[in-house]
Each structure stands twice: as structure tokens, then as C-alpha cells.
Amino acid sequence: MDFNSPDFEELYQSIILDHSRKPRNFGELPEASVTASGDNPSCGDAITLQLRFDPADAQKLAEVKFHGDGCSICMASASMMTTKIKGRTRNEAEALRGSFQSMLTLNHGSADEAAPPPPKELGDLRLLQGVRKFPQRIKCATLAWHALHQALSEDAAKRVTFDIEGKGQPAR
Amino acid sequence: MHQIDWAALRRDFPILNQDVHGRPLVYLDSAASAQRPLQVLDAITHYYEHDHANVHRGIHELSNRATAAYEAARTRTAQFLNAASADEIVFTRGTTESINLVASAWGGRHVKRGDVILLTELEHHANLLPWQMLAQRTGATLRYVPVLGDSGLLDLAQLDSLLTPEVKVFAFTHISNTMATINPVAELCRRAREVGATTLVDAAQSAGHHPLDVREIGCDFLVFSSHKILGPTGLGVLYGRAEKLDETPPWQTGGEMIVSVDWHQASFKPAPHRFEAGTPHIAGAVGLHAALDYLDNVGRQAIFEHDQALARHAYERLRELGGVRLLGPTDGNRAGLVSFLLDDAHAHDVVTMADVKFGLALRGGHHCNQPLHRKLGVRSSARASFYFYNTREEVDLLIDAVAEIQKFFCRGL
């Protein structure tokens, strides 16, 4: 069987599969300061992210956990995200989110498809840049990050869209 | 029965003759949308090149031709369904709009607080949400005929306790788009009649794959989409028994559907034109006409048997692979599709790898069946769906692909 497809190999690198099979910081977080969910309505993937701020420093993410179910890209992105933001400040976490989002979507679909080199501070998360070549999967990779954004937004409660159960969903 | 040259039929579908990701396309997503044969494309082109104008309005030659073509499509659709009259055929934008029309207009008039709307757990969101909205608006109650786990079969033993005289409407799918279950629609309609319930059959998955006779089924409403049965997108059919359409008030209003309009009141045409406000999808109807001719030339029973044989073959071979959870009837009495989950790979990953590595077009997700997937304890499944242009070799390629996908996602374990 011919497996010569560089884009595909890049998408499913061993580290990504490893995170998806053995997600880090997976589970429920007792005494969470904030809980936010990300749903991908087109496929049913759902991630719940829980943050606990440092009692001594309300800016600092002392503990981060997530649970839920999704494809390998979704799970790997969530797992890698938690390892990256744990111990960081709100602002640092937001900045990482911005970098990650840009890595996947900046210049996307433009004539110049060349991706800008991803910022070093993303670390292993840079491995997910390959998702760019699979436009349908970008929302898999960003699901946990949407939940993070919601959790960090002070006005999260205001930014909801209506759904049939009257339950708030993060605005996208 | 005459011998059908399936390979020759396949050549009528130019889109199938292409490579994707460097491999020959294997299109196994016809349950989402089928492809179109040249005969349909030619009919649409011919219409636009020679006959197009607005319908029912002009008295010039082209308008006459367009009107004749549009109404001929209606008559052909009535014949396709064995409806009593072309007046029982309403053209809509699709299955979804057809059901919304019935739920909003008929349901809005006839369903009251305290009434029961009976559905099944197999329903596509399109045959669930319009009724859920109606229930919320009116104070009616929703009930569901349960599904017996992974078998996809309805628990009909419970029908007696569910289908009570309070049931005003019973809406159900003919063929499940996820489980491949074939429901006993005529029997369900007969039971509904006994308690005076109005029936709606969602034939989106059956119209192009199974013989269909509305008088034999005995339904009040039946709906399907053109694009799943070789016709253009953006067109759907609502069959309504004359008596039922007569008791349905107008839904969308505007041009064409009126008898007389004054500043403060209006009167409306009888069915079906009362339900077709604005300029309809004339070219779509012309394309659908050609699609129905094509399907009946092949023969719907033959198509059903062909698709079912492929689905049975796929089911058996997937079962032999191991590590695969298969949804739907286990006894081979299934329609032409198979939904499955791999123990070691998420449906999205399966679909991406099938596409990029094997040129296979599959569906992955909840197939607009979220509550059912939740009940079965799965978030998503992969689905291969078959049509008469698919071959046994393509099914074998699917199996090879699934085996390789299993290997790939198990690597290092």
C-alpha cells in the first residue's frame, strides 16, 4: 500500500497520535474556577475545559483539565494546549491562543498559501500546523481553544448564541 | 427481468470518472447526495438554452413552454409516486422545507395543546426539529418510538402504548440514513389511521432507492429531495393527499399563489399552487423529470437489490475485519448503506484517511442524528452509502482501506 502523502503524514505525526491516545490533564477538575465547553455541531465533538486560578494570584492558571470526546486532532490539540497553558497567566494563555489561531488560519485560502513560520513559543503545538492543509479539520484543532477563549472572557455570559434548549454556546 | 448493464449506467455519470488525491474517486456518499447522469444535465441545459421564461405568468411562447415543462414534471412526479393526481404534488426547496411546510402550516392549524406528536428515534433532524418547534409553540407533547440499540430496529411492541388517540400526527422515516433500517411504512400508516392520526413519511433515503407507491403505503404526506435521486439540488417534493392539502392553509405567501389581492385581504389558489409562492425552481423540476425517467428506466426494485447486495457485502466484510462496531440490522434486511465505528480510530480520522489515501468519499459525524447517536453512546460514526453506479470492487477497496486505517491508527500501540 502506498502511503506516500506528505500532508497526511504531517497531519498524523506520532506526537499528535500520542497526545490523542493518552491525553494529558484529562479528567474533571474539582473546585474549578471556571468551566467552559466547546461543541462542534457538525460532528458532535465536545470538549469541556476547566481552569483553576491560583488563590494567591488570580491571573495565574494554577490547574487546567479537560474532558470530552473528539477526533485525534481535537484531542491532541486540547491535550497539548493544557500542558502549554498550565502555570501561565491569563494574558499569556490568550496570547498563545492568538498565535495558535493565526498559525492555522492566517493567509488561509489566499493566493499566497505559504504559512508564516509559527512562533517558537507554541512549542510542540507547532506540529499541528499541518492541519492548515485540511480546511475541514481546522475547527477540530481549534475547538479546545474556543473553550479557552470563552473561559478567559470576562463577558463570556454575554456572548452566547441561541440554541433550541436555550443553552448558551460560545459565539464563534 | 432483463439484464442490467450497470457498468454502462455508470458511464452516464461523468463526475465519477476522475482522480482525487491521485487515486480514482470512489464515491460512497450518495445518501448525502447522489450524482447526476448526463441525461439530467442535458435536460437542464436544453431547458435553459431553448425554453426558459417565468411560469404561469406570461402568455408568450417561452412562458407557455416553461409552464408546460414545469407542470409536466409535476405530473411525472405524481406518476412516480402513484399519486391520485398531479394536484397532490407540491414543489419545495427540499425534504427539509417540505416537512417545515407541513409542521408549520398544517400543524399550526391542526395541532393543539394536549395533542401528541409521535416520531421515532430514527429521525433525521429535519424530521425532528420542525415538530419540536411545533410542540414548543403549541404546547403539544412529543413522543418517540424507541430504537432497539445498535440493531436500528424500531421497538414496535411499544406502538400500542404510544400510538394513542391523542396522537395527532405520526411522522417517521421510511429508511434510516444512519442505521439503514427499512421501516414497515404501510403497516405504520395503517396503525396510525386506526387512531385517526395524520401520517408523514420521510422518503429522503428511499425515493431513489426503493419502489414507492403512496396509495399502497396509505400515507397522508410524503416528502423527498431531488438531489438524492439524481436530480438537481434546491428542489424537493411534498406529496399530500388531496384532502390533507385542502385543510392546509397557505405557508409562504407572495406572487403566483393568489386568486385576488386587496390592501387588507387576499384569497388564494387551491393546492398545489397555494404552496408555491414566488418563481419556482423550474429548471430543477425539469431536471427532476429527467431523473425520474432515468430511475424508472433502470427500475427501482433492481436498484434496491443492487444497493442492498453491496451493503450486505460491505457489512459482512467489515464484520470479518474485527475491531469494528456496526450499526443497523444484522439480518441483511437493510438499505444500501453501512455506518460503522472503529475501536481505534475516530470517524473523522477514518474519513480523512479514506479520502487522502484511498480516494474514498465517506461521511463521518452524527449524520444529523444527534439524539440517536447519544442514545447509542457514540458521538460520531463513519458511513458508506451505495448507489447503482457503485461496484463490488469499490466495496472491496473500502474494506482494504479500513484495514489499512486500523493498522495506521494502531501503530505504536
Coordinates of C-alpha atoms in Angstrom, one line a residue:
Chain A
M1 CA 0.0 0.0 0.0
D2 CA 1.3 3.4 -1.0
F3 CA 1.5 5.8 2.0
N4 CA 3.4 8.5 0.2
S5 CA 1.4 11.5 1.1
P6 CA 3.5 14.1 3.0
D7 CA 0.5 16.3 4.0
F8 CA -1.2 13.3 5.6
E9 CA 1.9 12.1 7.4
E10 CA 2.4 15.6 8.7
L11 CA -1.2 15.7 10.0
Y12 CA -0.9 12.5 11.9
Q13 CA 2.6 12.7 13.4
S14 CA 3.5 10.3 16.2
I15 CA 3.5 13.0 18.8
I16 CA 0.0 14.0 17.8
L17 CA -1.3 10.5 17.9
D18 CA 0.4 10.0 21.3
H19 CA -1.5 13.0 22.7
S20 CA -4.7 11.8 21.3
R21 CA -4.4 8.3 22.7
K22 CA -3.0 9.5 26.1
P23 CA -4.4 12.9 26.6
R24 CA -2.6 14.9 29.3
N25 CA -4.5 16.7 32.0
F26 CA -7.6 14.7 31.1
G27 CA -10.4 14.4 33.6
E28 CA -12.6 16.6 35.8
L29 CA -11.2 19.4 38.0
P30 CA -12.8 19.7 41.4
E31 CA -13.1 23.2 42.6
A32 CA -12.7 24.7 39.2
S33 CA -12.8 28.5 39.0
V34 CA -14.3 28.4 35.6
T35 CA -15.8 25.7 33.2
A36 CA -16.3 26.2 29.5
S37 CA -17.5 23.9 26.8
G38 CA -16.7 23.8 23.1
D39 CA -19.1 22.0 20.7
N40 CA -18.6 21.2 17.1
P41 CA -22.2 20.9 16.0
S42 CA -21.3 19.4 12.6
C43 CA -19.6 16.3 14.0
G44 CA -20.6 16.1 17.6
D45 CA -17.2 16.5 19.1
A46 CA -17.4 18.1 22.5
I47 CA -14.7 19.4 24.9
T48 CA -15.2 20.7 28.4
L49 CA -12.3 22.8 29.8
Q50 CA -11.8 23.6 33.4
L51 CA -9.4 26.1 34.9
R52 CA -8.5 26.9 38.5
F53 CA -6.8 30.2 39.2
D54 CA -4.1 30.5 41.8
P55 CA -5.6 31.6 45.1
A56 CA -2.6 33.9 45.6
D57 CA -2.6 35.2 42.1
A58 CA -5.9 35.4 40.3
Q59 CA -4.1 36.0 37.0
K60 CA -2.4 32.6 37.1
L61 CA -3.8 29.3 35.8
A62 CA -2.8 27.0 38.6
E63 CA -4.6 24.0 37.3
V64 CA -6.1 23.0 33.9
K65 CA -8.0 19.9 33.0
F66 CA -10.2 18.9 30.1
H67 CA -12.6 16.1 29.3
G68 CA -14.8 15.1 26.4
D69 CA -14.6 13.2 23.2
G70 CA -13.3 14.1 19.8
C71 CA -11.2 13.0 16.9
S72 CA -7.4 12.6 17.2
I73 CA -6.7 16.2 16.1
C74 CA -9.2 17.6 18.5
M75 CA -8.0 15.6 21.4
A76 CA -4.3 16.2 20.7
S77 CA -4.8 19.9 20.4
A78 CA -6.7 20.0 23.7
S79 CA -4.1 17.9 25.4
M80 CA -1.1 19.9 24.1
M81 CA -2.9 23.2 24.9
T82 CA -3.4 22.2 28.6
T83 CA 0.3 21.3 29.0
K84 CA 1.2 24.7 27.5
I85 CA -1.1 27.0 29.4
K86 CA -0.8 25.4 32.8
G87 CA 1.1 27.7 35.2
R88 CA 0.8 30.7 32.7
T89 CA -1.1 33.9 33.3
R90 CA -4.4 34.7 31.6
N91 CA -2.7 37.1 29.3
E92 CA -0.1 34.6 28.3
A93 CA -2.7 32.0 27.6
E94 CA -4.7 34.4 25.5
A95 CA -1.6 35.3 23.5
L96 CA -0.9 31.6 22.9
R97 CA -4.4 31.2 21.7
G98 CA -3.9 34.1 19.2
S99 CA -0.7 32.6 18.0
F100 CA -2.2 29.2 17.5
Q101 CA -5.3 30.6 15.7
S102 CA -3.0 32.6 13.4
M103 CA -0.8 29.6 12.7
L104 CA -3.8 27.7 11.4
T105 CA -5.8 30.4 9.6
L106 CA -3.5 33.4 8.7
N107 CA -3.4 33.8 4.9
H108 CA -5.6 30.8 4.6
G109 CA -7.2 30.5 1.2
S110 CA -5.2 33.5 -0.1
A111 CA -3.1 33.3 -3.3
D112 CA -0.1 33.2 -1.1
E113 CA -0.8 29.9 0.7
A114 CA 2.6 29.8 2.3
A115 CA 2.2 29.7 6.0
P116 CA 4.2 32.1 8.1
P117 CA 6.7 30.3 10.4
P118 CA 4.8 29.6 13.6
P119 CA 6.0 31.4 16.7
K120 CA 8.5 29.4 18.8
E121 CA 6.5 29.9 22.0
L122 CA 3.9 27.4 20.7
G123 CA 6.4 24.6 21.1
D124 CA 5.0 21.2 20.2
L125 CA 1.8 22.8 19.2
R126 CA 3.6 23.8 16.0
L127 CA 3.2 20.2 14.9
L128 CA -0.4 21.0 14.3
Q129 CA 0.4 23.5 11.6
G130 CA -0.2 20.6 9.1
V131 CA -3.9 21.0 9.8
R132 CA -3.8 24.0 7.5
K133 CA -3.9 21.7 4.6
F134 CA -7.1 20.1 5.7
P135 CA -9.6 23.0 5.9
Q136 CA -12.4 20.8 7.2
R137 CA -10.3 19.8 10.2
I138 CA -9.3 23.3 11.4
K139 CA -12.3 23.5 13.6
C140 CA -11.2 20.2 15.2
A141 CA -7.9 21.7 16.1
T142 CA -9.4 25.0 17.4
L143 CA -12.3 23.5 19.5
A144 CA -10.4 23.5 22.8
W145 CA -9.0 26.9 22.1
H146 CA -12.5 28.3 21.6
A147 CA -13.4 26.9 25.0
L148 CA -10.3 28.5 26.5
H149 CA -11.2 31.9 25.0
Q150 CA -14.7 31.5 26.4
A151 CA -13.3 30.6 29.9
L152 CA -11.0 33.6 29.9
S153 CA -13.5 36.1 28.6
E154 CA -15.0 38.1 31.4
D155 CA -18.1 38.8 29.4
A156 CA -18.5 35.2 28.3
A157 CA -22.0 35.1 29.5
K158 CA -23.0 37.9 27.2
R159 CA -21.5 36.3 24.1
V160 CA -23.9 33.4 23.6
T161 CA -25.9 32.3 20.7
F162 CA -29.4 30.9 21.0
D163 CA -29.9 27.2 20.6
I164 CA -33.0 25.0 20.9
E165 CA -32.6 24.2 24.6
G166 CA -31.9 27.8 25.4
K167 CA -28.4 26.7 26.4
G168 CA -25.6 29.2 25.7
Q169 CA -22.9 28.3 23.2
P170 CA -19.7 30.2 22.7
A171 CA -20.1 32.7 19.9
R172 CA -17.7 31.9 17.1
Chain B
M1 CA -36.2 -9.5 -15.8
H2 CA -33.8 -8.0 -18.4
Q3 CA -30.1 -8.0 -17.6
I4 CA -28.9 -4.6 -16.5
D5 CA -25.5 -3.3 -17.7
W6 CA -24.5 -1.5 -14.5
A7 CA -21.1 -0.5 -16.0
A8 CA -22.8 1.2 -18.9
L9 CA -25.0 3.1 -16.5
R10 CA -22.0 4.3 -14.6
R11 CA -20.6 5.8 -17.7
D12 CA -23.6 8.2 -17.7
F13 CA -22.0 9.9 -14.6
P14 CA -19.0 11.9 -15.8
I15 CA -18.2 13.1 -12.3
L16 CA -17.3 9.6 -11.2
N17 CA -14.5 9.4 -13.8
Q18 CA -11.8 11.4 -12.1
D19 CA -8.9 11.1 -9.7
V20 CA -8.9 12.6 -6.2
H21 CA -5.6 12.8 -4.3
G22 CA -4.0 10.9 -7.2
R23 CA -6.4 7.9 -6.9
P24 CA -9.6 7.1 -8.8
L25 CA -12.6 8.6 -7.0
V26 CA -14.7 6.1 -5.1
Y27 CA -17.9 7.9 -4.3
L28 CA -19.6 6.3 -1.3
D29 CA -21.7 9.2 -0.1
S30 CA -24.8 9.0 -2.2
A31 CA -27.0 9.0 0.9
A32 CA -25.8 12.6 1.5
S33 CA -26.2 13.5 -2.2
A34 CA -26.3 11.4 -5.3
Q35 CA -24.6 12.3 -8.6
R36 CA -26.3 13.3 -11.8
P37 CA -26.3 11.4 -15.1
L38 CA -25.8 13.2 -18.4
Q39 CA -29.5 12.8 -19.2
V40 CA -30.4 15.1 -16.3
L41 CA -27.6 17.6 -17.1
D42 CA -28.7 17.7 -20.7
A43 CA -32.3 18.3 -19.8
I44 CA -31.4 21.3 -17.7
T45 CA -29.1 22.7 -20.3
H46 CA -31.7 22.2 -23.0
Y47 CA -34.3 23.9 -20.9
Y48 CA -32.1 27.0 -20.4
E49 CA -31.0 27.1 -24.0
H50 CA -34.4 26.8 -25.5
D51 CA -37.4 27.1 -23.2
H52 CA -36.8 29.4 -20.2
A53 CA -39.2 32.1 -19.1
N54 CA -41.3 32.5 -16.0
V55 CA -44.2 30.1 -15.5
H56 CA -47.9 30.7 -15.3
R57 CA -47.5 34.4 -15.9
G58 CA -46.5 35.2 -19.5
I59 CA -48.8 34.4 -22.4
H60 CA -45.9 34.4 -24.8
E61 CA -44.4 31.2 -26.4
L62 CA -41.5 30.7 -24.0
S63 CA -43.6 31.2 -20.9
N64 CA -46.0 28.6 -22.3
R65 CA -43.2 26.2 -22.9
A66 CA -41.7 26.7 -19.4
T67 CA -45.1 26.3 -17.8
A68 CA -45.7 23.1 -19.8
A69 CA -42.3 21.7 -18.7
Y70 CA -42.8 22.6 -15.1
E71 CA -46.3 21.1 -14.9
A72 CA -45.1 18.0 -16.9
A73 CA -42.6 17.5 -14.1
R74 CA -45.4 17.6 -11.6
T75 CA -47.4 15.1 -13.5
R76 CA -44.4 12.8 -13.8
T77 CA -43.7 13.1 -10.1
A78 CA -47.3 12.1 -9.3
Q79 CA -46.9 9.1 -11.6
F80 CA -43.6 8.2 -9.9
L81 CA -45.4 8.1 -6.6
N82 CA -48.6 6.7 -7.9
A83 CA -50.4 9.7 -6.5
A84 CA -54.1 10.1 -7.5
S85 CA -53.5 13.5 -9.1
A86 CA -50.7 15.9 -10.0
D87 CA -52.5 18.4 -7.7
E88 CA -51.2 16.4 -4.8
I89 CA -47.6 17.3 -5.7
V90 CA -46.1 20.5 -4.3
F91 CA -42.5 21.5 -5.3
T92 CA -40.4 22.8 -2.4
R93 CA -36.7 23.5 -1.8
G94 CA -36.1 20.1 -0.4
T95 CA -37.2 17.5 2.2
T96 CA -36.4 19.9 5.0
E97 CA -38.7 22.6 3.6
S98 CA -41.4 20.1 2.8
I99 CA -41.5 18.9 6.4
N100 CA -41.4 22.5 7.7
L101 CA -44.3 23.3 5.5
V102 CA -46.4 20.5 6.9
A103 CA -45.4 21.2 10.5
S104 CA -45.9 24.9 10.3
A105 CA -48.9 25.2 8.0
W106 CA -50.8 22.0 8.6
G107 CA -49.5 21.5 12.1
G108 CA -50.1 25.2 13.0
R109 CA -53.7 24.8 12.1
H110 CA -54.5 21.3 13.4
V111 CA -52.1 20.6 16.3
K112 CA -53.3 21.9 19.7
R113 CA -52.2 21.9 23.3
G114 CA -52.6 18.4 24.8
D115 CA -52.2 16.7 21.4
V116 CA -49.3 14.3 20.9
I117 CA -46.8 14.4 18.0
L118 CA -45.3 10.9 17.6
L119 CA -41.9 10.5 15.9
T120 CA -39.3 7.7 16.1
E121 CA -35.8 7.9 17.5
L122 CA -34.5 7.2 13.9
E123 CA -35.5 10.6 12.6
H124 CA -33.1 12.9 10.9
H125 CA -33.0 16.4 12.5
A126 CA -35.1 17.5 9.5
N127 CA -38.0 15.3 10.7
L128 CA -37.5 16.2 14.3
L129 CA -36.8 19.9 14.8
P130 CA -39.9 21.2 12.8
W131 CA -42.0 19.1 15.1
Q132 CA -40.1 20.1 18.2
M133 CA -40.7 23.7 17.3
L134 CA -44.3 23.0 16.7
A135 CA -44.6 21.3 20.1
Q136 CA -43.0 24.2 21.8
R137 CA -45.2 26.7 20.0
T138 CA -48.5 24.8 20.6
G139 CA -47.9 23.0 23.9
A140 CA -48.3 19.7 22.2
T141 CA -46.2 16.7 23.5
L142 CA -43.5 14.8 21.6
R143 CA -43.3 11.1 21.9
Y144 CA -40.7 8.8 20.2
V145 CA -40.9 5.2 19.2
P146 CA -37.7 3.8 20.6
V147 CA -34.9 2.2 18.7
L148 CA -33.6 -1.2 19.9
G149 CA -30.0 -0.3 20.3
D150 CA -27.4 -1.0 17.5
S151 CA -29.9 -3.1 15.6
G152 CA -31.6 0.1 14.4
L153 CA -35.0 -1.6 14.5
L154 CA -38.0 0.2 16.0
D155 CA -39.4 -1.3 19.1
L156 CA -42.9 -1.8 17.6
A157 CA -44.1 -3.8 20.6
Q158 CA -44.4 -0.4 22.2
L159 CA -46.5 1.1 19.4
D160 CA -49.8 0.2 21.1
S161 CA -49.0 2.3 24.2
L162 CA -47.5 5.2 22.1
L163 CA -50.0 5.4 19.3
T164 CA -53.0 6.5 21.3
P165 CA -56.0 8.6 20.3
E166 CA -54.2 11.8 21.5
V167 CA -51.7 11.3 18.7
K168 CA -52.5 13.9 16.1
V169 CA -49.6 13.3 13.7
F170 CA -47.2 10.4 13.3
A171 CA -44.1 11.3 11.3
F172 CA -41.4 8.7 10.5
T173 CA -38.7 7.8 8.1
H174 CA -39.0 5.1 5.5
I175 CA -35.3 4.3 5.5
S176 CA -32.9 5.4 8.2
N177 CA -30.0 7.5 6.9
T178 CA -27.8 6.2 9.7
M179 CA -29.0 2.7 10.6
A180 CA -30.2 1.6 7.2
T181 CA -33.4 0.3 8.8
I182 CA -36.3 -0.2 6.4
N183 CA -39.4 0.7 8.3
P184 CA -42.8 -1.1 7.6
V185 CA -44.3 2.2 6.4
A186 CA -47.6 0.8 5.2
E187 CA -48.2 -1.0 8.5
L188 CA -47.3 2.1 10.5
C189 CA -49.8 4.2 8.4
R190 CA -52.5 1.6 8.9
R191 CA -52.0 1.7 12.6
A192 CA -52.0 5.5 12.6
R193 CA -55.3 5.5 10.7
E194 CA -56.9 3.4 13.4
V195 CA -56.4 6.2 15.9
G196 CA -57.1 8.9 13.4
A197 CA -53.6 10.3 13.3
T198 CA -52.2 12.0 10.2
T199 CA -49.1 10.5 8.8
L200 CA -45.9 11.9 7.2
V201 CA -43.4 9.6 5.6
D202 CA -39.8 10.9 5.2
A203 CA -38.8 9.2 2.0
A204 CA -35.5 11.2 1.5
Q205 CA -33.5 7.9 1.7
S206 CA -36.0 5.7 -0.1
A207 CA -37.3 7.7 -3.1
G208 CA -34.4 6.9 -5.3
H209 CA -33.6 3.5 -3.9
H210 CA -36.9 1.7 -3.3
P211 CA -40.2 1.3 -5.1
L212 CA -42.7 3.9 -3.7
D213 CA -46.4 3.9 -4.0
V214 CA -48.2 6.5 -1.8
R215 CA -51.6 4.8 -2.2
E216 CA -50.2 1.4 -1.3
I217 CA -48.4 3.0 1.7
G218 CA -51.5 4.8 2.7
C219 CA -49.7 8.0 4.0
D220 CA -51.2 11.5 4.2
F221 CA -47.9 13.3 3.4
L222 CA -44.6 12.0 1.9
V223 CA -41.5 14.1 1.3
F224 CA -38.2 13.7 -0.5
S225 CA -35.4 15.7 -2.1
S226 CA -34.4 15.8 -5.8
H227 CA -30.7 15.8 -5.2
K228 CA -30.7 12.4 -3.5
I229 CA -32.3 10.8 -6.5
L230 CA -30.2 12.1 -9.4
G231 CA -31.9 15.4 -9.7
P232 CA -30.7 19.0 -9.1
T233 CA -30.1 20.5 -5.6
G234 CA -32.6 23.1 -4.3
L235 CA -35.7 21.1 -5.2
G236 CA -37.9 18.9 -3.1
V237 CA -41.3 17.2 -3.3
L238 CA -44.2 17.3 -0.9
Y239 CA -46.9 14.8 -1.7
G240 CA -50.1 15.5 0.2
R241 CA -53.3 13.6 -0.1
A242 CA -55.8 16.0 -1.6
E243 CA -58.0 16.1 1.5
K244 CA -54.9 16.9 3.6
L245 CA -53.6 19.7 1.3
D246 CA -57.1 21.2 1.2
E247 CA -57.1 21.5 5.0
T248 CA -53.6 23.1 5.0
P249 CA -53.6 27.0 5.0
P250 CA -51.0 28.9 2.9
W251 CA -47.5 29.0 4.3
Q252 CA -45.2 31.3 2.5
T253 CA -47.1 34.0 0.6
G254 CA -46.3 36.1 -2.4
G255 CA -46.5 36.1 -6.1
E256 CA -48.2 33.3 -8.1
M257 CA -50.2 31.7 -5.3
I258 CA -53.1 34.1 -5.1
V259 CA -56.5 34.5 -6.7
S260 CA -57.1 38.1 -5.7
V261 CA -55.3 40.6 -3.5
D262 CA -56.6 43.7 -1.9
W263 CA -54.9 46.1 0.5
H264 CA -56.3 44.3 3.6
Q265 CA -57.2 40.8 2.4
A266 CA -56.4 38.2 -0.2
S267 CA -57.7 34.9 -1.5
F268 CA -55.5 32.0 -2.5
K269 CA -55.4 29.4 -5.2
P270 CA -56.1 25.7 -4.4
A271 CA -53.3 23.2 -3.9
P272 CA -50.7 22.8 -5.1
H273 CA -50.1 26.4 -6.3
R274 CA -51.2 27.8 -3.0
F275 CA -47.9 26.4 -1.5
E276 CA -45.6 27.7 -4.3
A277 CA -45.2 31.4 -3.7
G278 CA -42.7 33.1 -5.9
T279 CA -40.9 31.9 -9.0
P280 CA -40.3 28.2 -8.5
H281 CA -37.2 26.2 -9.4
I282 CA -38.3 25.5 -12.9
A283 CA -35.0 24.1 -14.2
G284 CA -34.9 21.9 -11.1
A285 CA -38.2 20.4 -11.9
V286 CA -37.1 19.8 -15.5
G287 CA -34.0 18.0 -14.2
L288 CA -36.1 16.0 -11.7
H289 CA -38.3 14.9 -14.5
A290 CA -35.3 13.5 -16.4
A291 CA -34.1 11.9 -13.2
L292 CA -37.4 10.1 -12.6
D293 CA -37.3 8.9 -16.2
Y294 CA -33.8 7.6 -15.7
L295 CA -34.6 5.8 -12.5
D296 CA -37.7 4.1 -13.9
N297 CA -35.7 3.0 -17.0
V298 CA -33.3 1.2 -14.7
G299 CA -36.1 0.0 -12.4
R300 CA -36.3 0.9 -8.7
Q301 CA -36.6 -2.7 -7.5
A302 CA -33.4 -3.6 -9.4
I303 CA -31.7 -0.6 -7.9
F304 CA -32.8 -1.6 -4.4
E305 CA -31.5 -5.1 -4.8
H306 CA -28.2 -3.9 -6.3
D307 CA -27.6 -1.4 -3.4
Q308 CA -28.6 -3.9 -0.8
A309 CA -26.2 -6.5 -2.2
L310 CA -23.4 -4.1 -1.9
A311 CA -24.4 -3.1 1.6
R312 CA -24.6 -6.7 2.7
H313 CA -21.2 -7.4 1.2
A314 CA -19.7 -4.4 3.0
Y315 CA -21.4 -5.3 6.3
E316 CA -20.1 -8.9 6.2
R317 CA -16.6 -8.0 5.2
L318 CA -16.4 -5.2 7.9
R319 CA -17.6 -7.7 10.5
E320 CA -14.9 -10.2 9.4
L321 CA -12.2 -7.5 9.9
G322 CA -12.9 -7.3 13.7
G323 CA -12.4 -4.2 15.8
V324 CA -15.5 -2.7 14.0
R325 CA -18.8 -1.8 15.6
L326 CA -21.5 -2.0 13.0
L327 CA -24.8 -0.1 13.2
G328 CA -28.1 -1.3 11.9
P329 CA -30.0 -4.5 11.2
T330 CA -27.9 -7.6 11.5
D331 CA -30.0 -9.9 9.3
G332 CA -29.2 -8.4 6.0
N333 CA -32.6 -6.7 5.7
R334 CA -31.1 -3.3 5.3
A335 CA -31.0 -0.5 2.8
G336 CA -27.8 0.4 0.8
L337 CA -25.7 1.9 3.4
V338 CA -23.5 0.9 6.4
S339 CA -22.5 3.0 9.4
F340 CA -19.6 1.8 11.5
L341 CA -17.1 2.8 14.2
L342 CA -13.6 1.5 14.6
D343 CA -12.3 0.7 18.0
D344 CA -9.0 2.5 17.5
A345 CA -9.9 5.5 15.2
H346 CA -12.4 8.3 15.4
A347 CA -14.8 8.6 12.5
H348 CA -13.3 11.9 11.4
D349 CA -9.8 10.4 11.2
V350 CA -11.2 7.5 9.3
V351 CA -12.9 9.7 6.8
T352 CA -9.8 11.9 6.3
M353 CA -7.5 9.0 5.7
A354 CA -10.0 7.3 3.4
D355 CA -10.2 10.4 1.4
V356 CA -6.5 11.4 1.2
K357 CA -5.0 7.9 0.9
F358 CA -7.7 6.0 -1.0
G359 CA -9.8 8.5 -2.9
L360 CA -12.9 7.3 -0.9
A361 CA -15.7 9.7 -0.2
L362 CA -17.3 8.7 3.1
R363 CA -19.5 10.6 5.5
G364 CA -18.3 11.0 9.1
G365 CA -20.2 12.6 12.0
H366 CA -23.6 12.2 13.6
H367 CA -25.4 12.3 10.2
C368 CA -27.9 14.7 11.6
N369 CA -29.0 12.1 14.1
Q370 CA -27.5 13.6 17.3
P371 CA -30.0 12.2 19.8
L372 CA -29.8 8.7 18.3
H373 CA -26.0 8.8 18.4
R374 CA -26.2 10.0 22.0
K375 CA -28.6 7.1 22.9
L376 CA -26.2 4.6 21.4
G377 CA -23.3 6.2 23.3
V378 CA -21.4 7.4 20.3
R379 CA -20.6 10.8 19.1
S380 CA -20.0 10.0 15.5
S381 CA -19.8 7.2 13.1
A382 CA -18.4 6.7 9.6
R383 CA -20.9 5.9 6.8
A384 CA -20.5 4.3 3.4
S385 CA -23.6 4.6 1.2
F386 CA -24.1 2.9 -2.1
Y387 CA -25.9 3.5 -5.3
F388 CA -26.4 1.7 -8.6
Y389 CA -23.2 3.2 -10.0
N390 CA -21.1 1.7 -7.3
T391 CA -19.4 -1.7 -7.8
R392 CA -18.4 -4.6 -5.7
E393 CA -14.8 -3.8 -6.4
E394 CA -15.3 -0.4 -4.8
V395 CA -16.7 -2.1 -1.7
D396 CA -13.6 -4.3 -1.6
L397 CA -11.5 -1.2 -1.8
L398 CA -13.4 0.2 1.1
I399 CA -12.5 -2.9 3.1
D400 CA -8.9 -2.7 2.2
A401 CA -8.9 1.0 3.2
V402 CA -10.5 0.3 6.6
A403 CA -7.9 -2.5 7.3
E404 CA -5.1 0.0 6.5
I405 CA -6.7 2.7 8.5
Q406 CA -6.9 0.3 11.5
K407 CA -3.2 -0.5 11.0
F408 CA -2.2 3.1 10.8
F409 CA -4.0 4.3 13.9
C410 CA -2.8 1.2 15.9
R411 CA 0.8 1.9 15.0
G412 CA 3.0 2.0 18.1
L413 CA 0.2 0.6 20.3

